[in-house]
Structure formats: C-alpha cells, structure tokens
GROMACS .gro file of C-alpha atoms in nm:
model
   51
    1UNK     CA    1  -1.556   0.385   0.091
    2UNK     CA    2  -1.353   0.267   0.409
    3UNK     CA    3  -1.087   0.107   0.227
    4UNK     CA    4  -1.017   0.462   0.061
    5UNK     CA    5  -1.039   0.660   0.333
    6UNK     CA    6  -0.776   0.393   0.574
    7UNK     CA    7  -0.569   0.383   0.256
    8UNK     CA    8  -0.540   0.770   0.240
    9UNK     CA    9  -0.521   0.816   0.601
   10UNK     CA   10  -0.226   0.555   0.624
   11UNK     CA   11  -0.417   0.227   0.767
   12UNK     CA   12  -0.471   0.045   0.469
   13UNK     CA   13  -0.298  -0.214   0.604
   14UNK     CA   14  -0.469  -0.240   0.886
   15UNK     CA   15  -0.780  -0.229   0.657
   16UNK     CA   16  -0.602  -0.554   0.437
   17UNK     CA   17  -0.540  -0.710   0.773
   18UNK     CA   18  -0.651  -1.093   0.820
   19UNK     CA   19  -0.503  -1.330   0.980
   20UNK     CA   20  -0.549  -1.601   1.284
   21UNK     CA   21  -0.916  -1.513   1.305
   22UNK     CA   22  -0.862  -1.091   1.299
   23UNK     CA   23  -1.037  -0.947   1.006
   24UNK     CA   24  -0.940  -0.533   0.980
   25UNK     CA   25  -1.200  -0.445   0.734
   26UNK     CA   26  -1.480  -0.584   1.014
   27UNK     CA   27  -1.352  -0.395   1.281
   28UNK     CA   28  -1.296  -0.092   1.089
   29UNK     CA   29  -1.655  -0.118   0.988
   30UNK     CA   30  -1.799  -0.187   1.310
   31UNK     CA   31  -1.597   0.127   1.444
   32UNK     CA   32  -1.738   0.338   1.176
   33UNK     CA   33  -2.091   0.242   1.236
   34UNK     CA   34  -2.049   0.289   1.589
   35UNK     CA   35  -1.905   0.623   1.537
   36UNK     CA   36  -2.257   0.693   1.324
   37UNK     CA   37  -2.509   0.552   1.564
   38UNK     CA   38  -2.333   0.809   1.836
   39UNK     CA   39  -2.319   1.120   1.606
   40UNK     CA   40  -2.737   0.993   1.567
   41UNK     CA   41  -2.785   0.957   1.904
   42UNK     CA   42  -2.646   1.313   2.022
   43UNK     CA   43  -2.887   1.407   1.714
   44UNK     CA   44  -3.182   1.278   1.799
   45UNK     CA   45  -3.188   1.366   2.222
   46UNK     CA   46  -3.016   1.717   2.154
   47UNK     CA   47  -3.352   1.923   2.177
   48UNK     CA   48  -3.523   1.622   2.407
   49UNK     CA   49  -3.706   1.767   2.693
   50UNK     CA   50  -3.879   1.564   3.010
   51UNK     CA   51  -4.216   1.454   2.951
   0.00000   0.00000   0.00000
C-alpha cells in the first residue's frame, strides 16, 4: 500500500531508495506508523478528563 501511494504522489523513488545503508521503504514505513500512533493518540485522550 505505501509503495502505491509514494508512486502516485511522486516519491516512488524515494520509496525504491537503497543504498550505503539508507533503506526508503523503512523510513517511509516508520513515518507512516508514526503518523498512525499520533492520529490514535489524539483519539484516545480527546474526551480524557482528570481523575
């Protein structure tokens, strides 16, 4: 699903990119996932009250 989405939004080679130890596809991941756990996060303390 990322490799779709960078190639239709222009960084699928960016995506394709490794080389001396840089791996695209991992750091496109890890973005994506972090991207996730923040959307969850806003989520899950949005109604969160003091106990």
């Amino acid at each position: 699903m990322l490799e779709r989405l960078a190639t239709k939004t222009g960084n699928g080679g960016f995506y394709k990119f490794a080389d001396f130890g840089m791996n695209g596809a991992f750091h496109l991941d890890s973005a994506w996932h972090h991207g996730w756990e923040t959307v969850a996060t806003v989520v899950a303390t949005s109604k969160a009250t003091t106990r």
